Amino acid sequence: MASRNKTEHTSAGVDEFLDTIADPVKRADSARLVELLTAATGEPAAMWGTSIVGFGSRHYRYASGHEGDTALIGFSPRAAALTLYLSLDFTEHEDELAALGKHKVGKGCLYVKKLADVDESVLVSLVNRSVAAARAL
């Protein structure tokens, strides 16, 4: 029996979710990310699981046979940082990451404490590259 994905598209409201963010800077940054990611994808924001705001969707299938649907790109306003879920090999974007500003990376994730810490034009470039990479998968 195939396991279900932990993070699936839901009918929950994005605005209602964002309204629950107590930190006014994180709430404003999240609203700005909705604008940027909507522009990059041409897709409306939608909730994926209980805390991820995603845009668009794509189907994936691993060599193991596991498959499912996920957002083209998304973010979550976590307590420690805004977490952006990208489809990039960060080693191929070291120059852009160096120009981005204060951030951390993990496997497929870009962590930013607040948008004021980064160069928005560099962030938009990374987002656009990620969307293109996700669509090519």
mmCIF file with all atom_site columns, C-alpha atoms in Angstrom:
data_model
loop_
_atom_site.group_PDB
_atom_site.id
_atom_site.type_symbol
_atom_site.label_atom_id
_atom_site.label_alt_id
_atom_site.label_comp_id
_atom_site.label_asym_id
_atom_site.label_entity_id
_atom_site.label_seq_id
_atom_site.pdbx_PDB_ins_code
_atom_site.Cartn_x
_atom_site.Cartn_y
_atom_site.Cartn_z
_atom_site.occupancy
_atom_site.B_iso_or_equiv
_atom_site.pdbx_formal_charge
_atom_site.auth_seq_id
_atom_site.auth_comp_id
_atom_site.auth_asym_id
_atom_site.auth_atom_id
_atom_site.pdbx_PDB_model_num
ATOM 1   C CA . MET A 1 1   ? 0.000  0.000  0.000   1.00 0.00 ? 1   MET A CA 1
ATOM 2   C CA . ALA A 1 2   ? 1.403  3.380  -1.024  1.00 0.00 ? 2   ALA A CA 1
ATOM 3   C CA . SER A 1 3   ? 1.868  5.946  1.701   1.00 0.00 ? 3   SER A CA 1
ATOM 4   C CA . ARG A 1 4   ? 0.193  9.319  1.380   1.00 0.00 ? 4   ARG A CA 1
ATOM 5   C CA . ASN A 1 5   ? 2.239  12.465 1.119   1.00 0.00 ? 5   ASN A CA 1
ATOM 6   C CA . LYS A 1 6   ? 2.505  14.439 4.331   1.00 0.00 ? 6   LYS A CA 1
ATOM 7   C CA . THR A 1 7   ? 2.008  17.691 2.467   1.00 0.00 ? 7   THR A CA 1
ATOM 8   C CA . GLU A 1 8   ? -0.957 17.794 0.130   1.00 0.00 ? 8   GLU A CA 1
ATOM 9   C CA . HIS A 1 9   ? -2.952 20.617 -1.424  1.00 0.00 ? 9   HIS A CA 1
ATOM 10  C CA . THR A 1 10  ? -5.783 21.671 0.903   1.00 0.00 ? 10  THR A CA 1
ATOM 11  C CA . SER A 1 11  ? -8.769 23.985 0.648   1.00 0.00 ? 11  SER A CA 1
ATOM 12  C CA . ALA A 1 12  ? -7.624 26.076 3.625   1.00 0.00 ? 12  ALA A CA 1
ATOM 13  C CA . GLY A 1 13  ? -7.425 29.819 3.031   1.00 0.00 ? 13  GLY A CA 1
ATOM 14  C CA . VAL A 1 14  ? -4.020 31.417 2.516   1.00 0.00 ? 14  VAL A CA 1
ATOM 15  C CA . ASP A 1 15  ? -5.139 34.825 3.810   1.00 0.00 ? 15  ASP A CA 1
ATOM 16  C CA . GLU A 1 16  ? -6.582 33.236 6.946   1.00 0.00 ? 16  GLU A CA 1
ATOM 17  C CA . PHE A 1 17  ? -3.312 31.370 7.499   1.00 0.00 ? 17  PHE A CA 1
ATOM 18  C CA . LEU A 1 18  ? -1.207 34.501 7.013   1.00 0.00 ? 18  LEU A CA 1
ATOM 19  C CA . ASP A 1 19  ? -3.458 36.414 9.417   1.00 0.00 ? 19  ASP A CA 1
ATOM 20  C CA . THR A 1 20  ? -2.401 33.979 12.171  1.00 0.00 ? 20  THR A CA 1
ATOM 21  C CA . ILE A 1 21  ? 1.255  35.069 11.970  1.00 0.00 ? 21  ILE A CA 1
ATOM 22  C CA . ALA A 1 22  ? 1.854  37.039 15.163  1.00 0.00 ? 22  ALA A CA 1
ATOM 23  C CA . ASP A 1 23  ? 5.090  38.774 14.111  1.00 0.00 ? 23  ASP A CA 1
ATOM 24  C CA . PRO A 1 24  ? 4.106  41.804 11.976  1.00 0.00 ? 24  PRO A CA 1
ATOM 25  C CA . VAL A 1 25  ? 7.394  41.738 10.005  1.00 0.00 ? 25  VAL A CA 1
ATOM 26  C CA . LYS A 1 26  ? 7.037  38.040 9.201   1.00 0.00 ? 26  LYS A CA 1
ATOM 27  C CA . ARG A 1 27  ? 3.384  38.597 8.254   1.00 0.00 ? 27  ARG A CA 1
ATOM 28  C CA . ALA A 1 28  ? 4.303  41.473 5.910   1.00 0.00 ? 28  ALA A CA 1
ATOM 29  C CA . ASP A 1 29  ? 7.216  39.489 4.457   1.00 0.00 ? 29  ASP A CA 1
ATOM 30  C CA . SER A 1 30  ? 4.885  36.547 3.850   1.00 0.00 ? 30  SER A CA 1
ATOM 31  C CA . ALA A 1 31  ? 2.435  38.788 2.006   1.00 0.00 ? 31  ALA A CA 1
ATOM 32  C CA . ARG A 1 32  ? 5.319  40.071 -0.136  1.00 0.00 ? 32  ARG A CA 1
ATOM 33  C CA . LEU A 1 33  ? 6.421  36.502 -0.892  1.00 0.00 ? 33  LEU A CA 1
ATOM 34  C CA . VAL A 1 34  ? 2.876  35.728 -2.036  1.00 0.00 ? 34  VAL A CA 1
ATOM 35  C CA . GLU A 1 35  ? 3.192  38.626 -4.509  1.00 0.00 ? 35  GLU A CA 1
ATOM 36  C CA . LEU A 1 36  ? 6.641  37.547 -5.738  1.00 0.00 ? 36  LEU A CA 1
ATOM 37  C CA . LEU A 1 37  ? 5.794  33.857 -6.111  1.00 0.00 ? 37  LEU A CA 1
ATOM 38  C CA . THR A 1 38  ? 2.467  34.582 -7.796  1.00 0.00 ? 38  THR A CA 1
ATOM 39  C CA . ALA A 1 39  ? 4.303  36.784 -10.310 1.00 0.00 ? 39  ALA A CA 1
ATOM 40  C CA . ALA A 1 40  ? 6.952  34.104 -10.893 1.00 0.00 ? 40  ALA A CA 1
ATOM 41  C CA . THR A 1 41  ? 4.485  31.268 -11.447 1.00 0.00 ? 41  THR A CA 1
ATOM 42  C CA . GLY A 1 42  ? 1.354  32.949 -12.732 1.00 0.00 ? 42  GLY A CA 1
ATOM 43  C CA . GLU A 1 43  ? -0.441 30.736 -10.210 1.00 0.00 ? 43  GLU A CA 1
ATOM 44  C CA . PRO A 1 44  ? -2.505 31.708 -7.171  1.00 0.00 ? 44  PRO A CA 1
ATOM 45  C CA . ALA A 1 45  ? -1.330 30.913 -3.674  1.00 0.00 ? 45  ALA A CA 1
ATOM 46  C CA . ALA A 1 46  ? -2.778 27.771 -2.088  1.00 0.00 ? 46  ALA A CA 1
ATOM 47  C CA . MET A 1 47  ? -2.223 25.942 1.164   1.00 0.00 ? 47  MET A CA 1
ATOM 48  C CA . TRP A 1 48  ? -0.238 22.706 1.079   1.00 0.00 ? 48  TRP A CA 1
ATOM 49  C CA . GLY A 1 49  ? -0.605 20.978 4.406   1.00 0.00 ? 49  GLY A CA 1
ATOM 50  C CA . THR A 1 50  ? -1.141 23.188 7.422   1.00 0.00 ? 50  THR A CA 1
ATOM 51  C CA . SER A 1 51  ? 1.750  25.629 7.042   1.00 0.00 ? 51  SER A CA 1
ATOM 52  C CA . ILE A 1 52  ? 3.106  25.753 3.483   1.00 0.00 ? 52  ILE A CA 1
ATOM 53  C CA . VAL A 1 53  ? 1.920  28.319 0.952   1.00 0.00 ? 53  VAL A CA 1
ATOM 54  C CA . GLY A 1 54  ? 2.459  26.814 -2.485  1.00 0.00 ? 54  GLY A CA 1
ATOM 55  C CA . PHE A 1 55  ? 2.043  27.971 -6.066  1.00 0.00 ? 55  PHE A CA 1
ATOM 56  C CA . GLY A 1 56  ? 1.095  25.743 -8.969  1.00 0.00 ? 56  GLY A CA 1
ATOM 57  C CA . SER A 1 57  ? 1.729  22.024 -8.881  1.00 0.00 ? 57  SER A CA 1
ATOM 58  C CA . ARG A 1 58  ? 3.769  19.336 -10.534 1.00 0.00 ? 58  ARG A CA 1
ATOM 59  C CA . HIS A 1 59  ? 3.726  15.570 -10.482 1.00 0.00 ? 59  HIS A CA 1
ATOM 60  C CA . TYR A 1 60  ? 6.863  13.678 -9.458  1.00 0.00 ? 60  TYR A CA 1
ATOM 61  C CA . ARG A 1 61  ? 7.913  10.045 -9.517  1.00 0.00 ? 61  ARG A CA 1
ATOM 62  C CA . TYR A 1 62  ? 11.008 8.688  -7.787  1.00 0.00 ? 62  TYR A CA 1
ATOM 63  C CA . ALA A 1 63  ? 13.013 5.679  -8.948  1.00 0.00 ? 63  ALA A CA 1
ATOM 64  C CA . SER A 1 64  ? 11.574 3.840  -5.939  1.00 0.00 ? 64  SER A CA 1
ATOM 65  C CA . GLY A 1 65  ? 8.131  4.155  -7.525  1.00 0.00 ? 65  GLY A CA 1
ATOM 66  C CA . HIS A 1 66  ? 6.884  6.682  -4.951  1.00 0.00 ? 66  HIS A CA 1
ATOM 67  C CA . GLU A 1 67  ? 4.987  9.440  -6.719  1.00 0.00 ? 67  GLU A CA 1
ATOM 68  C CA . GLY A 1 68  ? 2.736  12.344 -5.917  1.00 0.00 ? 68  GLY A CA 1
ATOM 69  C CA . ASP A 1 69  ? 2.018  15.998 -6.453  1.00 0.00 ? 69  ASP A CA 1
ATOM 70  C CA . THR A 1 70  ? 3.759  18.973 -4.939  1.00 0.00 ? 70  THR A CA 1
ATOM 71  C CA . ALA A 1 71  ? 3.839  22.728 -5.405  1.00 0.00 ? 71  ALA A CA 1
ATOM 72  C CA . LEU A 1 72  ? 6.094  24.204 -8.096  1.00 0.00 ? 72  LEU A CA 1
ATOM 73  C CA . ILE A 1 73  ? 7.454  26.491 -5.404  1.00 0.00 ? 73  ILE A CA 1
ATOM 74  C CA . GLY A 1 74  ? 6.379  27.428 -1.908  1.00 0.00 ? 74  GLY A CA 1
ATOM 75  C CA . PHE A 1 75  ? 7.285  28.927 1.421   1.00 0.00 ? 75  PHE A CA 1
ATOM 76  C CA . SER A 1 76  ? 6.473  28.597 5.081   1.00 0.00 ? 76  SER A CA 1
ATOM 77  C CA . PRO A 1 77  ? 6.779  31.334 7.707   1.00 0.00 ? 77  PRO A CA 1
ATOM 78  C CA . ARG A 1 78  ? 8.513  29.151 10.323  1.00 0.00 ? 78  ARG A CA 1
ATOM 79  C CA . ALA A 1 79  ? 9.466  30.468 13.751  1.00 0.00 ? 79  ALA A CA 1
ATOM 80  C CA . ALA A 1 80  ? 13.198 30.589 12.999  1.00 0.00 ? 80  ALA A CA 1
ATOM 81  C CA . ALA A 1 81  ? 12.995 31.877 9.421   1.00 0.00 ? 81  ALA A CA 1
ATOM 82  C CA . LEU A 1 82  ? 10.988 32.167 6.246   1.00 0.00 ? 82  LEU A CA 1
ATOM 83  C CA . THR A 1 83  ? 11.605 28.846 4.518   1.00 0.00 ? 83  THR A CA 1
ATOM 84  C CA . LEU A 1 84  ? 11.432 28.842 0.717   1.00 0.00 ? 84  LEU A CA 1
ATOM 85  C CA . TYR A 1 85  ? 11.100 25.446 -0.957  1.00 0.00 ? 85  TYR A CA 1
ATOM 86  C CA . LEU A 1 86  ? 13.052 25.629 -4.196  1.00 0.00 ? 86  LEU A CA 1
ATOM 87  C CA . SER A 1 87  ? 13.938 23.198 -6.986  1.00 0.00 ? 87  SER A CA 1
ATOM 88  C CA . LEU A 1 88  ? 17.561 24.243 -7.287  1.00 0.00 ? 88  LEU A CA 1
ATOM 89  C CA . ASP A 1 89  ? 20.967 22.668 -6.856  1.00 0.00 ? 89  ASP A CA 1
ATOM 90  C CA . PHE A 1 90  ? 22.432 25.455 -4.740  1.00 0.00 ? 90  PHE A CA 1
ATOM 91  C CA . THR A 1 91  ? 26.004 24.548 -5.761  1.00 0.00 ? 91  THR A CA 1
ATOM 92  C CA . GLU A 1 92  ? 25.098 25.764 -9.262  1.00 0.00 ? 92  GLU A CA 1
ATOM 93  C CA . HIS A 1 93  ? 24.007 29.179 -7.947  1.00 0.00 ? 93  HIS A CA 1
ATOM 94  C CA . GLU A 1 94  ? 26.838 30.131 -5.595  1.00 0.00 ? 94  GLU A CA 1
ATOM 95  C CA . ASP A 1 95  ? 27.396 33.556 -7.203  1.00 0.00 ? 95  ASP A CA 1
ATOM 96  C CA . GLU A 1 96  ? 23.749 34.530 -6.827  1.00 0.00 ? 96  GLU A CA 1
ATOM 97  C CA . LEU A 1 97  ? 23.634 33.189 -3.278  1.00 0.00 ? 97  LEU A CA 1
ATOM 98  C CA . ALA A 1 98  ? 26.741 35.229 -2.415  1.00 0.00 ? 98  ALA A CA 1
ATOM 99  C CA . ALA A 1 99  ? 24.951 38.341 -3.715  1.00 0.00 ? 99  ALA A CA 1
ATOM 100 C CA . LEU A 1 100 ? 21.654 37.492 -2.015  1.00 0.00 ? 100 LEU A CA 1
ATOM 101 C CA . GLY A 1 101 ? 22.485 38.690 1.470   1.00 0.00 ? 101 GLY A CA 1
ATOM 102 C CA . LYS A 1 102 ? 21.948 37.062 4.842   1.00 0.00 ? 102 LYS A CA 1
ATOM 103 C CA . HIS A 1 103 ? 20.530 33.543 4.389   1.00 0.00 ? 103 HIS A CA 1
ATOM 104 C CA . LYS A 1 104 ? 21.132 29.841 4.971   1.00 0.00 ? 104 LYS A CA 1
ATOM 105 C CA . VAL A 1 105 ? 20.493 26.883 2.692   1.00 0.00 ? 105 VAL A CA 1
ATOM 106 C CA . GLY A 1 106 ? 19.488 23.297 3.267   1.00 0.00 ? 106 GLY A CA 1
ATOM 107 C CA . LYS A 1 107 ? 18.605 20.548 0.838   1.00 0.00 ? 107 LYS A CA 1
ATOM 108 C CA . GLY A 1 108 ? 16.080 22.308 -1.384  1.00 0.00 ? 108 GLY A CA 1
ATOM 109 C CA . CYS A 1 109 ? 15.397 25.037 1.174   1.00 0.00 ? 109 CYS A CA 1
ATOM 110 C CA . LEU A 1 110 ? 16.452 28.659 1.388   1.00 0.00 ? 110 LEU A CA 1
ATOM 111 C CA . TYR A 1 111 ? 16.130 30.191 4.870   1.00 0.00 ? 111 TYR A CA 1
ATOM 112 C CA . VAL A 1 112 ? 15.757 33.958 5.302   1.00 0.00 ? 112 VAL A CA 1
ATOM 113 C CA . LYS A 1 113 ? 15.016 35.613 8.639   1.00 0.00 ? 113 LYS A CA 1
ATOM 114 C CA . LYS A 1 114 ? 13.465 38.680 6.986   1.00 0.00 ? 114 LYS A CA 1
ATOM 115 C CA . LEU A 1 115 ? 13.249 40.016 3.460   1.00 0.00 ? 115 LEU A CA 1
ATOM 116 C CA . ALA A 1 116 ? 15.064 43.216 4.482   1.00 0.00 ? 116 ALA A CA 1
ATOM 117 C CA . ASP A 1 117 ? 18.186 41.025 4.889   1.00 0.00 ? 117 ASP A CA 1
ATOM 118 C CA . VAL A 1 118 ? 18.301 40.070 1.198   1.00 0.00 ? 118 VAL A CA 1
ATOM 119 C CA . ASP A 1 119 ? 18.506 41.695 -2.221  1.00 0.00 ? 119 ASP A CA 1
ATOM 120 C CA . GLU A 1 120 ? 15.000 41.233 -3.610  1.00 0.00 ? 120 GLU A CA 1
ATOM 121 C CA . SER A 1 121 ? 16.170 41.268 -7.244  1.00 0.00 ? 121 SER A CA 1
ATOM 122 C CA . VAL A 1 122 ? 18.544 38.354 -6.538  1.00 0.00 ? 122 VAL A CA 1
ATOM 123 C CA . LEU A 1 123 ? 15.765 36.521 -4.690  1.00 0.00 ? 123 LEU A CA 1
ATOM 124 C CA . VAL A 1 124 ? 13.430 37.012 -7.661  1.00 0.00 ? 124 VAL A CA 1
ATOM 125 C CA . SER A 1 125 ? 16.107 35.618 -9.989  1.00 0.00 ? 125 SER A CA 1
ATOM 126 C CA . LEU A 1 126 ? 16.532 32.515 -7.814  1.00 0.00 ? 126 LEU A CA 1
ATOM 127 C CA . VAL A 1 127 ? 12.762 32.084 -7.601  1.00 0.00 ? 127 VAL A CA 1
ATOM 128 C CA . ASN A 1 128 ? 12.392 32.345 -11.388 1.00 0.00 ? 128 ASN A CA 1
ATOM 129 C CA . ARG A 1 129 ? 15.177 29.792 -11.920 1.00 0.00 ? 129 ARG A CA 1
ATOM 130 C CA . SER A 1 130 ? 13.551 27.463 -9.416  1.00 0.00 ? 130 SER A CA 1
ATOM 131 C CA . VAL A 1 131 ? 10.151 27.696 -11.120 1.00 0.00 ? 131 VAL A CA 1
ATOM 132 C CA . ALA A 1 132 ? 11.751 26.952 -14.498 1.00 0.00 ? 132 ALA A CA 1
ATOM 133 C CA . ALA A 1 133 ? 13.612 23.975 -13.016 1.00 0.00 ? 133 ALA A CA 1
ATOM 134 C CA . ALA A 1 134 ? 10.458 22.641 -11.342 1.00 0.00 ? 134 ALA A CA 1
ATOM 135 C CA . ARG A 1 135 ? 8.500  22.904 -14.593 1.00 0.00 ? 135 ARG A CA 1
ATOM 136 C CA . ALA A 1 136 ? 11.278 21.035 -16.425 1.00 0.00 ? 136 ALA A CA 1
ATOM 137 C CA . LEU A 1 137 ? 11.135 18.090 -14.006 1.00 0.00 ? 137 LEU A CA 1
#
